[in-house]
Amino acid sequence: MQSQPTSDINLLWGALILEELARLGVKHVCMAPGSRSTPLTLAAAAQSSLQSHLHFDERGLGFMALGIAKASHSPVAIITTSGTAVANLYPAIIEAWLTQVPLIILTGDRPPELIGCGANQAINQPAIFADYAKQVNLPTPDLAISPNTLLTTIDEAVANLTQPVHVNCMYREPLYPTELQSLGQLAQSMSDYVTPITPWLNHSHPYTDYGQLAQTNLPSQDTMMRFAHGKGIIVAGTLSPQENPKQIIELSQKLGWPIVADAQSQLRQHPSVIGHIDQLLLNPKASKFIEQADRILVFGGRFISKRLISFIANHQWHSYWQVLANQQRLDPNHQSKRIWQASITAMCNNNWPRSSAANWALSLVEHNQNIEALLTQHIDQSSFGEPQVVRHIAQQQSASHQWFIGNSLPIRLYDMYAPIICELPDIYTNRGASGIDGLIATATGVALANNQPTTLLIGDISSLHDLNSLAMTKHVNSPFVIVILNNDGGNIFNLLPVPNDAVREQYYRLSHGLEFGYAAAMFGLAYNQVDSLTSFNEAYADAMGYAGTSVIEVNVSPTQASDQIKLIGQWVRQH
């Protein structure tokens, strides 16, 4: 007689958790199959407010959830079973923690009596993510623990969430009820138990309302007047599309200071910014001119360009301000500064004065245009290769497009060479830990979240690292183009000071000699292999017109990009 109540209370707790998460703003739940997580899985299956996404590999599942959370700007729940299934989420959890993406990890677990005794699929799951996720370790479901205790525990853990939280759920067997029941049906069958939360069952709000945290810290008028009295520069770092970074352009025009933009700022290709700052800092004349700046206003952080990082670190600033939405330490050089914790909207809408040195850097616009002309000549009108593909993808984007740019060489090529265009896409990256794992899965999550035309630019080693995530891409019903730059290995190492070519080839580049046509066929994806700009443009246009996933493999020589980068660097220095 005890087995039925055990499975019912398990399922009720799962239903209460999923219902409260939906009320707290969760719209998507990502699940991998497993037995110990059955109460959570069945509760999600009965939940009409949550969109479910399934995948057989927990590592890819975690990264898909990361992409959905980034693009939807809302927390995403993940459900896995016990054991190494939980451990496979770790890379995605690290990335989410570093970039402040709210993920809610719900893991099924063995009860305490089955831990540390040789029971099957039982590991120590509490604190498995160390400092990379907030911990909530629930007891096994029990009628002696009131349901309102469970709800307030979830509320406190999830309200105003900005980073991952791990909710570990211990379940005793039996796990499977005789029939799948909704929360309402379960509440009716256990009416005495749910009496304390009867009002909650009859409305659609969270049990505990914490409200929205408002932590805005803005400079006074007098403080802004003193700060603006000089030659300033605005730096746009990593910013999300939802933060509306274009407001920084209006602030720039008001102050009369130039903006230099990182690849992840959403502004890198905007006509009103100095997008080619990485290359300008290579040019002695332009670099010397930029050094006149004595004030810096940084929005966000995490820059791609090492030259920009070095310039900010080594320059003597009269005043250094940084604007961050949440309290973080985003400065690996540990410079003295004033941090303003505020949204871009709040900071830009403040009553800023006109700088006493407004328009001091107008010649930077000419320098930026000269770099663009040089790149047009030496990339667009030159031989086929990775920089050319990056610039041509960039030129095809519009305000309705999403572009996920992979790590290692692709994001650096975009940062160095992206052209100026009028309509900007939403740019996404995984640059918290900057790993090459999970990039296909994360981009798939971005595509699923917004149902907009999406491009993923990724290297061959990154693609091999996440190959089974191609299975998830079949669920994308909008144009999703995966452009794989296949240069036969990790050719970013061609640009790094490895002692000699033999060591570089054997221990770093890892040439593989593989192509991706059979992988695309295995997962039933449209595929094209190209080796010229004409064939790439035709394939890309076709793929952007197809409502589903397409793979375009770009074959280039192992040294094409590194040789061209070095050559362009010489031209920039000389001109």
Coordinates of C-alpha atoms in Angstrom, one line a residue, residues 7-546:
S7 CA 5.1 7.5 -6.5
D8 CA 2.3 10.0 -6.1
I9 CA 4.2 12.2 -3.7
N10 CA 7.2 12.1 -6.0
L11 CA 5.1 13.2 -8.9
L12 CA 3.3 15.9 -6.9
W13 CA 6.6 17.4 -5.8
G14 CA 7.8 17.4 -9.4
A15 CA 4.5 19.0 -10.5
L16 CA 4.8 21.7 -7.8
I17 CA 8.4 22.5 -8.9
L18 CA 7.6 22.7 -12.6
E19 CA 4.4 24.8 -12.0
E20 CA 6.3 27.3 -9.8
L21 CA 9.1 27.6 -12.3
A22 CA 6.6 28.4 -15.0
R23 CA 5.1 31.1 -12.7
L24 CA 8.6 32.5 -12.1
G25 CA 9.1 33.1 -15.8
V26 CA 10.5 29.8 -17.1
K27 CA 9.2 29.1 -20.7
H28 CA 11.5 26.3 -21.8
V29 CA 12.6 23.0 -20.3
C30 CA 15.4 20.8 -21.8
M31 CA 15.3 17.1 -20.9
A32 CA 17.4 14.0 -21.4
P33 CA 15.9 10.6 -20.9
G34 CA 16.5 8.8 -17.6
S35 CA 14.7 6.8 -14.9
R36 CA 15.6 8.6 -11.6
S37 CA 14.3 11.9 -13.0
T38 CA 10.9 10.4 -13.9
P39 CA 8.9 12.5 -11.4
L40 CA 10.3 15.7 -13.0
T41 CA 10.0 14.4 -16.6
L42 CA 6.3 13.3 -16.1
A43 CA 5.6 16.7 -14.5
A44 CA 7.1 18.5 -17.4
A45 CA 5.1 16.3 -19.8
A46 CA 1.9 17.3 -18.1
Q47 CA 2.8 21.0 -18.1
S48 CA 1.1 23.1 -20.8
S49 CA 3.0 26.3 -20.0
L50 CA 6.5 24.9 -20.8
Q51 CA 8.0 24.2 -24.2
S52 CA 9.9 20.9 -24.0
H53 CA 13.2 20.2 -25.9
L54 CA 14.8 16.7 -25.7
H55 CA 18.3 15.4 -26.5
F56 CA 20.1 12.1 -25.7
D57 CA 23.4 13.8 -24.7
E58 CA 23.4 15.8 -21.5
R59 CA 26.5 17.9 -22.6
G60 CA 24.7 19.1 -25.7
L61 CA 21.5 19.5 -23.8
G62 CA 23.1 21.9 -21.3
F63 CA 24.5 24.0 -24.1
M64 CA 21.2 24.0 -26.0
A65 CA 19.6 25.3 -22.8
L66 CA 22.3 28.0 -22.6
G67 CA 21.5 29.2 -26.1
I68 CA 17.8 29.3 -25.4
A69 CA 18.3 31.3 -22.2
K70 CA 20.6 33.7 -24.0
A71 CA 18.3 34.4 -26.9
S72 CA 15.0 34.3 -25.0
H73 CA 16.4 36.4 -22.1
S74 CA 14.6 34.1 -19.6
P75 CA 15.7 31.3 -17.3
V76 CA 15.6 27.8 -18.7
A77 CA 15.2 24.5 -16.8
I78 CA 17.2 21.4 -17.4
I79 CA 16.2 17.9 -16.3
T80 CA 18.6 15.0 -16.1
T81 CA 18.8 11.7 -14.4
S82 CA 21.5 10.8 -11.8
G83 CA 25.1 9.9 -12.1
T84 CA 27.4 11.0 -14.9
A85 CA 24.4 12.5 -16.7
V86 CA 24.7 15.3 -14.2
A87 CA 28.5 15.7 -14.7
N88 CA 28.1 16.1 -18.4
L89 CA 26.3 19.4 -17.8
Y90 CA 29.4 20.9 -16.2
P91 CA 30.9 22.7 -19.3
A92 CA 27.6 24.5 -20.0
I93 CA 27.1 25.4 -16.3
I94 CA 30.6 27.0 -16.2
E95 CA 29.9 29.0 -19.3
A96 CA 26.5 30.1 -17.9
W97 CA 28.0 31.1 -14.5
L98 CA 30.8 33.2 -16.1
T99 CA 28.4 35.0 -18.5
Q100 CA 25.6 35.3 -16.0
V101 CA 23.0 33.2 -17.8
P102 CA 20.1 31.8 -15.6
L103 CA 19.9 28.1 -15.9
I104 CA 17.9 25.9 -13.4
I105 CA 19.3 22.4 -13.2
L106 CA 16.9 19.8 -11.9
T107 CA 18.7 16.5 -11.3
G108 CA 17.1 13.3 -10.2
D109 CA 19.2 11.5 -7.5
R110 CA 19.2 8.4 -5.4
P111 CA 18.0 8.7 -1.8
P112 CA 20.6 9.0 1.0
E113 CA 20.6 5.3 1.8
L114 CA 21.8 4.5 -1.7
I115 CA 24.7 6.8 -1.7
G116 CA 28.2 5.5 -1.0
C117 CA 27.2 1.8 -0.8
G118 CA 27.7 0.6 -4.3
A119 CA 24.2 1.3 -5.6
N120 CA 23.8 1.6 -9.3
Q121 CA 24.3 5.0 -11.0
A122 CA 24.8 6.8 -7.6
I123 CA 27.4 9.5 -7.2
N124 CA 27.7 12.4 -4.8
Q125 CA 25.6 15.0 -6.6
P126 CA 25.2 17.8 -4.0
A127 CA 27.8 20.5 -4.7
I128 CA 28.9 18.7 -7.9
F129 CA 29.1 22.1 -9.7
A130 CA 31.2 23.7 -6.8
D131 CA 31.0 27.5 -7.0
Y132 CA 29.5 27.5 -10.5
A133 CA 25.9 27.1 -9.4
K134 CA 23.9 27.9 -6.3
Q135 CA 23.0 24.8 -4.4
V136 CA 19.5 23.6 -3.4
N137 CA 19.5 20.1 -2.0
L138 CA 15.9 18.9 -1.5
P139 CA 15.1 16.0 0.8
T140 CA 13.2 13.0 -0.5
P141 CA 9.5 13.8 -1.0
D142 CA 7.7 13.2 2.2
L143 CA 4.1 13.9 3.5
A144 CA 5.7 15.3 6.7
I145 CA 7.2 18.2 4.7
S146 CA 4.6 20.7 3.8
P147 CA 4.2 21.7 0.1
N148 CA 4.6 25.4 1.0
T149 CA 8.1 24.7 2.3
L150 CA 8.9 23.3 -1.1
L151 CA 7.5 26.3 -2.9
T152 CA 9.3 28.9 -0.8
T153 CA 12.5 27.0 -1.3
I154 CA 12.1 27.2 -5.1
D155 CA 11.0 30.8 -4.9
E156 CA 14.0 32.0 -2.9
A157 CA 16.4 30.1 -5.2
V158 CA 15.0 31.2 -8.5
A159 CA 13.7 34.8 -8.0
N160 CA 15.9 37.4 -9.7
L161 CA 18.2 34.6 -10.9
T162 CA 21.2 35.7 -12.9
Q163 CA 23.4 32.6 -12.8
P164 CA 22.8 28.8 -12.6
V165 CA 21.1 27.1 -9.7
H166 CA 21.3 23.4 -9.1
V167 CA 18.2 21.8 -7.5
N168 CA 19.1 18.2 -6.6
C169 CA 16.0 16.0 -6.2
M170 CA 16.3 12.7 -4.3
Y171 CA 13.6 10.2 -5.1
R172 CA 12.8 6.8 -3.6
E173 CA 11.3 4.1 -5.7
P174 CA 8.8 3.4 -7.1
L175 CA 9.2 6.2 -9.5
Y176 CA 6.4 5.4 -12.0
P177 CA 2.8 6.1 -11.1
T178 CA 0.1 3.9 -12.6
E179 CA -1.2 6.9 -14.6
L180 CA 0.0 10.3 -15.6
Q181 CA -1.8 13.0 -13.7
S182 CA -1.9 16.8 -13.9
L183 CA -1.2 18.9 -10.8
G184 CA -4.9 19.5 -10.4
Q185 CA -5.6 15.8 -10.4
L186 CA -2.8 15.1 -7.9
A187 CA -4.0 17.9 -5.7
Q188 CA -7.5 16.4 -5.6
S189 CA -6.2 12.9 -4.7
M190 CA -4.1 14.4 -1.9
S191 CA -6.3 17.3 -0.8
D192 CA -5.4 17.1 2.8
Y193 CA -1.7 17.5 2.0
V194 CA -2.1 20.5 -0.3
T195 CA -4.5 22.4 2.0
P196 CA -1.8 24.9 3.0
I197 CA -1.4 26.0 -0.6
T198 CA -5.0 26.0 -1.7
P199 CA -5.0 29.7 -2.5
W200 CA -1.9 29.2 -4.7
L201 CA -3.6 26.4 -6.6
N202 CA -6.4 28.8 -7.5
H203 CA -4.3 31.6 -9.0
S204 CA -1.3 31.9 -11.4
H205 CA 1.2 33.9 -9.4
P206 CA 4.4 32.6 -7.6
Y207 CA 3.8 31.6 -4.0
T208 CA 6.3 34.2 -2.8
D209 CA 6.7 37.5 -4.7
Y210 CA 10.2 38.9 -4.4
G211 CA 9.6 41.6 -7.0
Q212 CA 12.4 42.9 -9.3
L213 CA 15.6 44.0 -7.7
A214 CA 16.4 47.6 -8.6
Q215 CA 20.1 48.3 -8.1
T216 CA 20.8 51.4 -10.2
N217 CA 23.7 53.5 -9.3
L218 CA 24.1 56.6 -11.5
P219 CA 26.6 59.5 -11.4
S220 CA 25.4 63.0 -10.3
Q221 CA 25.3 66.0 -12.7
D222 CA 28.4 67.5 -11.1
T223 CA 30.3 64.1 -11.3
M224 CA 29.4 63.8 -15.0
M225 CA 30.6 67.4 -15.7
R226 CA 34.0 66.7 -14.2
F227 CA 34.3 63.3 -16.0
A228 CA 33.3 64.8 -19.4
H229 CA 35.9 67.6 -19.2
G230 CA 38.5 66.1 -21.5
K231 CA 39.3 63.8 -24.4
G232 CA 37.3 60.7 -23.8
I233 CA 36.7 57.4 -25.5
I234 CA 33.7 55.0 -25.1
V235 CA 34.4 51.3 -25.3
A236 CA 31.6 48.9 -26.0
G237 CA 32.4 45.4 -24.7
T238 CA 30.3 42.3 -24.5
L239 CA 26.6 43.3 -24.5
S240 CA 23.4 41.3 -25.2
P241 CA 20.9 42.3 -27.9
Q242 CA 18.3 42.8 -25.1
E243 CA 20.3 45.5 -23.5
N244 CA 19.8 47.7 -26.6
P245 CA 23.4 48.9 -27.0
K246 CA 22.5 51.3 -29.8
Q247 CA 21.6 53.7 -27.0
I248 CA 25.4 54.1 -26.5
I249 CA 25.6 55.7 -30.0
E250 CA 23.2 58.5 -28.9
L251 CA 25.3 59.0 -25.8
S252 CA 28.5 59.2 -28.0
Q253 CA 26.9 61.8 -30.2
K254 CA 25.8 63.8 -27.1
L255 CA 29.2 63.7 -25.5
G256 CA 31.2 64.1 -28.7
W257 CA 33.4 61.1 -27.9
P258 CA 34.1 58.2 -30.3
I259 CA 33.0 54.6 -29.7
V260 CA 35.3 51.6 -30.2
A261 CA 33.4 48.4 -30.4
D262 CA 34.2 44.8 -29.6
A263 CA 32.9 41.9 -31.7
Q264 CA 30.4 41.0 -29.0
S265 CA 29.0 44.5 -28.4
Q266 CA 26.2 44.3 -31.1
L267 CA 27.8 47.5 -32.5
R268 CA 30.9 46.1 -34.2
Q269 CA 29.6 46.9 -37.8
H270 CA 27.6 50.0 -37.0
P271 CA 28.6 53.0 -39.3
S272 CA 28.8 55.3 -36.3
V273 CA 31.4 53.4 -34.4
I274 CA 35.2 52.9 -34.8
G275 CA 34.8 49.2 -35.6
H276 CA 38.3 48.5 -36.8
I277 CA 40.0 49.4 -33.5
D278 CA 42.1 46.2 -33.5
Q279 CA 43.7 47.0 -36.8
L280 CA 44.0 50.8 -36.0
L281 CA 46.1 49.9 -33.0
L282 CA 48.5 48.2 -35.4
N283 CA 49.0 51.4 -37.3
P284 CA 51.6 53.7 -35.6
K285 CA 49.9 57.0 -36.7
A286 CA 46.4 55.9 -35.7
S287 CA 47.7 54.4 -32.4
K288 CA 49.5 57.5 -31.5
F289 CA 46.4 59.6 -32.1
I290 CA 44.2 57.4 -29.9
E291 CA 46.7 57.8 -27.1
Q292 CA 45.5 61.4 -26.7
A293 CA 42.4 60.0 -24.9
D294 CA 42.6 60.6 -21.1
R295 CA 39.1 59.4 -20.1
I296 CA 37.5 56.1 -20.8
L297 CA 33.9 54.9 -20.4
V298 CA 33.5 51.2 -20.7
F299 CA 30.2 49.4 -21.1
G300 CA 30.5 45.7 -20.2
G301 CA 33.7 43.8 -20.5
R302 CA 35.4 40.7 -22.0
F303 CA 37.1 42.0 -25.1
I304 CA 38.3 39.9 -28.0
S305 CA 41.2 42.1 -29.2
K306 CA 44.4 41.7 -27.3
R307 CA 45.6 44.9 -28.7
L308 CA 42.6 46.8 -27.3
I309 CA 43.1 45.0 -23.9
S310 CA 46.7 46.0 -23.9
F311 CA 46.0 49.6 -24.9
I312 CA 43.4 50.0 -22.0
A313 CA 45.8 48.3 -19.6
N314 CA 48.9 50.3 -20.4
H315 CA 47.4 53.8 -20.9
Q316 CA 47.5 56.3 -18.1
W317 CA 43.8 57.3 -17.6
H318 CA 42.8 60.4 -15.8
S319 CA 39.3 58.8 -15.2
Y320 CA 38.2 55.3 -15.8
W321 CA 34.5 54.4 -15.6
Q322 CA 32.9 51.1 -16.2
V323 CA 29.1 50.4 -16.5
L324 CA 27.9 46.9 -15.6
A325 CA 24.3 45.6 -15.2
N326 CA 25.3 43.4 -12.3
Q327 CA 28.2 43.6 -9.8
Q328 CA 31.1 41.7 -11.3
R329 CA 34.9 42.0 -11.6
L330 CA 35.5 42.2 -15.4
D331 CA 39.0 43.6 -15.7
P332 CA 41.9 41.1 -15.8
N333 CA 44.3 44.0 -15.5
H334 CA 42.8 45.1 -12.2
Q335 CA 42.9 48.8 -12.9
S336 CA 41.6 51.4 -10.6
K337 CA 38.2 52.6 -11.7
R338 CA 34.7 53.8 -10.8
I339 CA 32.1 51.1 -11.5
W340 CA 28.5 52.2 -12.0
Q341 CA 26.0 49.4 -11.6
A342 CA 23.2 50.4 -14.0
S343 CA 21.5 49.4 -17.2
I344 CA 22.6 50.9 -20.5
T345 CA 19.2 52.6 -20.7
A346 CA 19.6 54.2 -17.3
M347 CA 23.2 55.4 -17.9
C348 CA 22.6 56.7 -21.4
N349 CA 19.4 58.5 -20.5
N350 CA 21.1 60.3 -17.7
N351 CA 21.5 64.1 -18.2
W352 CA 24.9 64.0 -19.8
P353 CA 26.7 67.3 -20.6
R354 CA 28.5 68.0 -23.9
S355 CA 32.2 67.3 -23.5
S356 CA 34.6 70.2 -23.3
A357 CA 36.6 68.3 -26.0
A358 CA 33.7 67.2 -28.1
N359 CA 34.7 65.8 -31.6
W360 CA 38.4 65.7 -30.6
A361 CA 38.7 62.3 -32.5
L362 CA 37.0 63.0 -35.8
S363 CA 40.1 61.9 -37.7
L364 CA 39.5 58.4 -36.3
V365 CA 36.6 58.1 -38.6
E366 CA 38.9 58.7 -41.6
H367 CA 41.4 56.2 -40.2
N368 CA 38.5 53.6 -39.8
Q369 CA 37.4 54.2 -43.4
N370 CA 40.9 53.8 -44.7
I371 CA 41.2 50.4 -42.9
E372 CA 37.8 49.4 -44.4
A373 CA 39.1 50.3 -47.9
L374 CA 42.2 48.3 -47.4
L375 CA 40.3 45.3 -46.2
T376 CA 38.0 45.6 -49.3
Q377 CA 41.0 45.5 -51.5
H378 CA 43.1 42.9 -49.8
I379 CA 40.3 40.5 -48.6
D380 CA 37.1 41.0 -50.7
Q381 CA 39.0 41.4 -54.0
S382 CA 41.7 38.9 -53.1
S383 CA 42.0 35.1 -53.0
F384 CA 39.3 32.9 -51.5
G385 CA 39.7 32.1 -47.8
E386 CA 38.4 32.4 -44.3
P387 CA 38.6 36.2 -43.9
Q388 CA 36.7 36.6 -47.2
V389 CA 34.0 34.2 -46.1
V390 CA 33.6 36.0 -42.7
R391 CA 33.3 39.4 -44.4
H392 CA 30.8 38.1 -47.0
I393 CA 28.6 36.5 -44.3
A394 CA 28.7 39.8 -42.4
Q395 CA 27.6 41.7 -45.4
Q396 CA 24.5 39.5 -45.8
Q397 CA 23.1 40.0 -42.3
S398 CA 20.1 42.2 -41.5
A399 CA 18.3 43.3 -38.3
S400 CA 16.1 40.2 -38.5
H401 CA 19.1 37.8 -38.5
Q402 CA 21.0 36.1 -35.6
W403 CA 24.6 35.2 -35.9
F404 CA 26.4 32.8 -33.5
I405 CA 30.2 33.1 -34.0
G406 CA 32.4 30.2 -32.7
N407 CA 35.5 30.5 -30.7
S408 CA 39.2 30.3 -31.7
L409 CA 39.7 31.7 -35.2
P410 CA 36.1 32.6 -36.3
I411 CA 35.4 35.2 -33.7
R412 CA 38.9 36.8 -34.1
L413 CA 38.4 37.1 -37.8
Y414 CA 35.1 38.8 -37.3
D415 CA 36.6 41.1 -34.7
M416 CA 39.5 42.1 -36.9
Y417 CA 37.8 42.3 -40.3
A418 CA 34.0 42.7 -40.1
P419 CA 32.7 45.3 -42.6
I420 CA 30.6 48.3 -42.0
I421 CA 26.9 47.7 -42.7
C422 CA 23.6 49.6 -42.1
E423 CA 21.5 46.8 -40.5
L424 CA 23.0 44.8 -37.7
P425 CA 22.2 41.2 -36.7
D426 CA 22.0 40.0 -33.1
I427 CA 25.5 38.5 -32.2
Y428 CA 25.9 35.6 -29.9
T429 CA 29.0 33.9 -28.5
N430 CA 30.2 31.6 -25.8
R431 CA 33.1 33.7 -24.5
G432 CA 32.9 33.2 -20.7
A433 CA 35.2 30.2 -20.7
S434 CA 35.8 30.5 -24.5
G435 CA 35.7 26.8 -25.0
I436 CA 35.1 25.0 -28.3
D437 CA 32.7 22.6 -26.8
G438 CA 28.9 22.8 -27.2
L439 CA 28.9 25.5 -29.9
I440 CA 26.6 23.7 -32.3
A441 CA 24.2 23.0 -29.4
T442 CA 24.3 26.6 -28.1
A443 CA 23.6 28.0 -31.6
T444 CA 20.7 25.5 -32.0
G445 CA 19.2 26.9 -28.7
V446 CA 19.5 30.4 -30.1
A447 CA 17.8 29.4 -33.3
L448 CA 15.0 27.5 -31.4
A449 CA 14.3 30.4 -29.0
N450 CA 13.6 33.1 -31.5
N451 CA 12.7 31.3 -34.7
Q452 CA 14.7 33.8 -36.8
P453 CA 17.2 33.2 -39.6
T454 CA 20.4 32.1 -37.8
T455 CA 23.9 31.5 -39.0
L456 CA 26.6 29.6 -37.0
L457 CA 30.2 30.2 -38.0
I458 CA 32.4 27.5 -36.6
G459 CA 35.7 25.8 -37.1
D460 CA 36.3 22.2 -38.0
I461 CA 37.7 21.1 -34.6
S462 CA 34.8 22.7 -32.8
S463 CA 32.4 21.0 -35.1
L464 CA 34.0 17.6 -34.4
H465 CA 33.8 18.3 -30.7
D466 CA 30.0 18.7 -30.8
L467 CA 29.1 16.6 -33.7
N468 CA 26.2 14.7 -32.1
S469 CA 24.4 18.0 -31.4
L470 CA 23.6 18.0 -35.2
A471 CA 20.7 15.7 -34.1
M472 CA 19.1 18.7 -32.3
T473 CA 19.2 20.9 -35.4
K474 CA 16.5 18.9 -37.1
H475 CA 14.0 20.5 -34.8
V476 CA 14.8 24.0 -36.1
N477 CA 12.1 25.2 -38.6
S478 CA 13.6 28.5 -39.6
P479 CA 16.7 29.0 -41.8
F480 CA 19.7 27.8 -39.7
V481 CA 23.0 27.8 -41.7
I482 CA 26.0 26.1 -40.2
V483 CA 29.1 27.3 -41.9
I484 CA 32.1 25.1 -41.1
L485 CA 35.5 26.5 -41.8
N486 CA 37.5 23.4 -42.5
N487 CA 41.2 24.2 -42.5
D488 CA 42.1 20.7 -41.3
G489 CA 43.0 21.4 -37.7
G490 CA 43.5 24.0 -35.0
N491 CA 45.0 26.7 -37.2
I492 CA 44.8 29.4 -34.6
F493 CA 48.1 27.9 -33.4
N494 CA 49.7 29.1 -36.7
L495 CA 49.5 32.6 -35.1
L496 CA 50.9 31.6 -31.7
P497 CA 54.7 31.4 -30.9
V498 CA 55.0 27.6 -30.8
P499 CA 58.8 26.8 -30.9
N500 CA 58.8 25.0 -34.3
D501 CA 56.5 23.8 -37.0
A502 CA 57.0 20.1 -36.2
V503 CA 55.9 20.6 -32.6
R504 CA 53.0 22.8 -33.8
E505 CA 51.8 20.1 -36.3
Q506 CA 52.1 17.1 -34.0
Y507 CA 50.9 18.6 -30.7
Y508 CA 48.7 21.6 -31.5
R509 CA 47.1 21.6 -34.9
L510 CA 46.0 18.0 -34.9
S511 CA 45.3 17.6 -38.6
H512 CA 42.4 15.1 -39.1
G513 CA 41.8 14.9 -42.9
L514 CA 38.1 14.6 -42.3
E515 CA 35.1 16.1 -44.2
F516 CA 31.6 16.7 -42.9
G517 CA 29.4 15.5 -45.8
Y518 CA 28.7 12.1 -44.3
A519 CA 28.0 13.6 -40.9
A520 CA 25.4 15.9 -42.5
A521 CA 23.9 12.9 -44.3
M522 CA 23.8 10.8 -41.1
F523 CA 21.6 13.5 -39.5
G524 CA 19.6 14.1 -42.6
L525 CA 20.8 17.7 -43.2
A526 CA 21.2 19.6 -46.4
Y527 CA 24.9 19.9 -47.3
N528 CA 27.2 21.8 -49.6
Q529 CA 30.9 21.8 -49.9
V530 CA 32.5 25.0 -51.4
D531 CA 36.0 26.2 -52.3
S532 CA 35.3 29.5 -54.0
L533 CA 33.5 32.7 -53.2
T534 CA 31.0 32.2 -56.0
S535 CA 30.0 28.8 -54.8
F536 CA 29.8 29.9 -51.2
N537 CA 27.5 32.8 -52.0
E538 CA 25.2 30.6 -54.0
A539 CA 25.1 27.9 -51.3
Y540 CA 24.6 30.5 -48.5
A541 CA 21.7 32.2 -50.4
D542 CA 20.0 28.9 -51.0
A543 CA 20.5 27.9 -47.3
M544 CA 19.0 31.2 -46.0
G545 CA 16.0 30.5 -48.1
Y546 CA 15.4 27.1 -46.7

